[in-house]
Amino acid sequence: MIIIDNETVILQEQGSEVRYQIGTPEAFQVLSELWLRSGWDTKYVYSFSWLGRPIIQLPEDMVRIQEVVFDIKPDFIVETGIAHGGSLVFYATLCKAMEHGHVIGVDIEIRPHNKKAINEHFLKPYITTIEGDSTSQETFDAVRRLIPAGSTVVVMLDSNHTKEHVLKELRLYSGLVSIGSYIVVMDGIMSKVVGAPRSSPDWAWDNPMAASKVFVAINPNFEIVEPEFLFNEGQITDRVTYWPGAYLKRVS
């Protein structure tokens, strides 16, 4: 049981009790986990757009990925999973602001109304889309042909979130990632919301974070590394995120 008042967060479990003052990092973590679960149940992330396109992402995740993109300044950002195109437009915004970079989006099906909106968007010059199964060699080869050798690349995986599918994507697209850059495995929160609406019991093991752990265990070129905050004068050092354990950094 969790009890919250204006000053204290109280955790009660099996006869024991722990109290945290409301202004402590420990209380913030408890409250954040509750907020994430409540947001999942209420479909909170389904309420945002970026420059006219729906972007089904937690706002903090997008601000944090912006920090990573600005720090690395990649030549190319590759994203699997397009949906409405909001994330593609978000990354294209960063490319335009930095006056550097291009976005490649991959999806097995880009619905006609979404394709039309992306193609007509004023940031389309910064975006290339490829329609096809992200785990097929043909689709991957189409992506790879767009990226010159020696390019700095960040990859975002946000398509099918099963463990098997994400592992296939990791094996393919990790080869594009430059040393010091990241392949970002999104929506690891699935393992934390088992039993919630729109979840499935097998999410306890069949999720993107499980794929990441398997991948780094057999691939010493990558480690799960939390990017440092580029600015932090507060007490909070952990992300509030739908993407726990998401950042796989290429270290060699």
XYZ file of C-alpha atoms in Angstrom:
252
model
C 0.000 0.000 0.000
C 1.149 3.533 -0.756
C -0.159 6.482 1.244
C 0.535 10.021 0.098
C -0.115 13.311 1.835
C 1.282 16.801 1.315
C 4.487 16.018 3.197
C 5.111 12.264 3.137
C 5.057 9.161 0.955
C 4.448 6.035 3.039
C 5.079 2.501 1.809
C 3.405 -0.292 3.775
C 4.121 -3.943 3.005
C 3.810 -7.108 5.111
C 3.709 -5.246 8.398
C 6.634 -2.929 7.651
C 6.500 0.760 6.847
C 8.900 3.129 5.116
C 8.403 6.898 5.064
C 9.917 9.386 2.631
C 9.634 13.143 2.801
C 7.843 14.420 -0.294
C 10.868 16.391 -1.469
C 13.329 13.487 -1.555
C 14.537 11.560 -4.618
C 13.119 8.384 -3.066
C 9.623 9.891 -2.848
C 9.950 11.237 -6.374
C 10.763 7.737 -7.643
C 7.694 6.218 -5.966
C 5.444 8.994 -7.264
C 6.943 8.738 -10.748
C 6.287 5.005 -10.937
C 2.676 5.593 -9.891
C 2.350 8.393 -12.445
C 3.755 6.194 -15.211
C 1.298 3.413 -14.395
C -1.639 5.831 -14.197
C -0.548 7.378 -17.472
C -0.397 3.957 -19.087
C -3.934 3.128 -17.958
C -5.291 6.484 -19.154
C -3.328 6.519 -22.462
C -1.660 9.787 -21.479
C 0.900 9.619 -24.290
C -1.912 9.541 -26.850
C -2.526 13.251 -26.375
C 0.483 14.995 -27.941
C 1.520 16.197 -31.369
C 4.703 17.715 -32.774
C 4.352 20.354 -35.497
C 1.014 18.936 -36.534
C 1.707 15.188 -36.368
C 0.652 12.918 -33.496
C 3.647 11.760 -31.442
C 2.816 8.848 -29.164
C 5.699 9.274 -26.747
C 6.265 10.398 -23.185
C 7.397 14.055 -23.317
C 10.381 13.460 -21.037
C 11.613 10.685 -23.311
C 11.620 13.075 -26.242
C 13.428 15.827 -24.339
C 16.064 13.313 -23.199
C 16.550 11.866 -26.688
C 16.960 15.439 -27.916
C 19.877 15.815 -25.500
C 21.492 12.692 -26.948
C 20.949 13.757 -30.560
C 22.337 17.234 -29.914
C 25.358 15.791 -28.121
C 26.170 13.301 -30.909
C 24.992 15.387 -33.893
C 24.500 12.335 -36.103
C 24.614 12.395 -39.875
C 21.623 10.048 -39.912
C 18.838 9.117 -37.496
C 17.165 5.817 -38.370
C 13.807 4.989 -36.790
C 11.874 1.748 -37.205
C 8.170 2.286 -36.607
C 6.594 5.405 -38.108
C 2.912 5.381 -37.044
C 1.639 8.961 -37.611
C 5.115 10.346 -38.277
C 5.364 12.592 -35.224
C 8.718 11.220 -34.115
C 10.154 11.559 -37.626
C 9.089 15.202 -37.675
C 10.543 15.716 -34.199
C 13.948 14.366 -35.269
C 13.750 16.349 -38.499
C 13.206 19.472 -36.403
C 16.462 18.768 -34.589
C 18.274 18.246 -37.892
C 16.981 21.554 -39.224
C 17.882 23.372 -36.000
C 21.408 21.904 -36.021
C 21.681 22.447 -39.778
C 22.912 18.875 -39.951
C 21.507 15.375 -40.339
C 18.773 13.400 -42.072
C 16.036 11.075 -40.792
C 15.209 7.658 -42.271
C 11.915 6.094 -41.177
C 11.006 2.432 -41.711
C 7.584 0.819 -41.305
C 5.963 -2.344 -42.609
C 2.897 -0.255 -43.532
C 2.665 3.514 -43.827
C -1.037 4.253 -43.990
C -2.034 6.500 -46.893
C -3.225 9.441 -44.758
C -0.012 9.354 -42.722
C 2.151 9.048 -45.842
C 0.356 12.030 -47.386
C 0.816 14.137 -44.245
C 4.520 13.300 -43.980
C 5.155 13.926 -47.676
C 3.402 17.295 -47.491
C 5.107 18.417 -44.272
C 7.463 21.367 -44.582
C 10.225 19.272 -42.953
C 9.939 16.502 -45.567
C 13.326 17.462 -47.118
C 14.897 16.079 -43.939
C 12.927 12.801 -44.041
C 13.137 9.635 -46.156
C 10.616 6.849 -45.588
C 10.966 3.181 -46.515
C 7.980 0.846 -46.472
C 8.845 -2.737 -45.597
C 9.445 -5.223 -42.797
C 12.208 -3.697 -40.678
C 13.686 -7.156 -40.027
C 13.965 -8.181 -43.677
C 17.362 -8.067 -45.336
C 15.835 -6.266 -48.325
C 14.512 -3.430 -46.162
C 17.734 -3.151 -44.211
C 19.758 -3.036 -47.427
C 17.551 -0.171 -48.643
C 18.371 1.742 -45.440
C 22.061 0.952 -45.638
C 22.320 2.208 -49.218
C 21.231 5.655 -48.035
C 24.038 5.923 -45.475
C 27.581 6.565 -46.729
C 30.437 4.689 -45.062
C 31.871 6.493 -42.065
C 28.624 8.268 -41.178
C 27.660 8.931 -37.581
C 24.345 7.139 -36.973
C 21.799 6.898 -34.153
C 19.143 4.168 -34.449
C 15.716 4.163 -32.726
C 13.756 0.893 -32.533
C 10.032 1.550 -32.106
C 8.209 -0.943 -34.298
C 7.060 -4.421 -33.212
C 8.025 -4.745 -29.533
C 8.279 -8.520 -29.164
C 11.570 -9.863 -27.875
C 12.183 -11.863 -31.064
C 11.479 -8.950 -33.392
C 13.618 -6.489 -31.439
C 16.498 -8.989 -31.347
C 16.336 -9.292 -35.130
C 16.395 -5.499 -35.450
C 19.318 -5.251 -33.051
C 21.336 -7.774 -35.031
C 20.680 -5.911 -38.280
C 20.754 -2.224 -37.368
C 23.464 -2.286 -34.703
C 25.975 -2.527 -37.527
C 25.002 0.991 -38.614
C 25.723 2.531 -35.215
C 28.993 4.427 -34.950
C 31.308 4.088 -31.956
C 30.143 6.386 -29.173
C 26.602 6.496 -30.550
C 23.475 4.566 -29.546
C 20.820 2.176 -30.694
C 17.771 3.054 -28.599
C 15.322 0.261 -27.739
C 11.990 1.853 -26.858
C 9.022 0.797 -24.719
C 10.766 -1.418 -22.179
C 7.993 -0.269 -19.831
C 6.011 -3.263 -21.118
C 7.711 -5.441 -18.514
C 6.542 -3.105 -15.736
C 2.837 -2.849 -16.615
C 1.885 -6.522 -16.792
C -1.708 -6.767 -15.558
C -2.586 -3.257 -16.678
C -5.112 -2.491 -19.429
C -3.779 -3.173 -22.951
C -1.089 -5.486 -21.559
C -0.488 -9.225 -21.799
C 0.913 -11.692 -19.225
C 3.734 -12.694 -21.567
C 5.046 -9.134 -21.501
C 6.876 -10.161 -18.334
C 9.471 -11.827 -20.580
C 8.452 -10.912 -24.129
C 9.492 -7.268 -24.274
C 12.153 -4.971 -25.768
C 14.247 -4.715 -22.605
C 14.616 -8.503 -22.532
C 15.929 -8.365 -26.104
C 18.443 -5.671 -25.136
C 19.821 -7.774 -22.301
C 20.264 -10.802 -24.546
C 21.914 -8.700 -27.231
C 24.522 -7.043 -25.005
C 25.295 -10.379 -23.350
C 26.464 -11.798 -26.688
C 27.773 -8.598 -28.284
C 30.678 -6.990 -26.373
C 30.677 -4.005 -28.740
C 27.582 -2.676 -26.974
C 26.713 -1.842 -23.375
C 23.502 -0.595 -21.776
C 24.586 2.896 -20.747
C 22.480 5.742 -19.379
C 23.473 8.988 -21.121
C 24.475 11.665 -18.656
C 22.147 14.631 -18.281
C 23.701 17.556 -20.129
C 22.451 19.866 -17.378
C 21.358 19.013 -13.845
C 21.216 21.289 -10.813
C 18.586 19.139 -9.102
C 18.528 15.954 -7.043
C 17.021 13.651 -9.674
C 19.513 11.579 -11.660
C 17.225 8.943 -13.236
C 14.899 9.351 -16.187
C 11.119 9.137 -15.778
C 10.596 6.992 -18.804
C 8.711 4.512 -20.932
C 12.139 3.375 -22.159
C 13.996 1.800 -19.199
C 17.354 0.314 -20.188
C 16.868 1.709 -23.684
C 20.256 3.152 -24.533
C 22.676 0.623 -26.018
C 25.949 2.422 -26.589
C 28.504 1.166 -29.079
C 31.741 1.166 -27.119
C 34.052 -0.602 -29.590
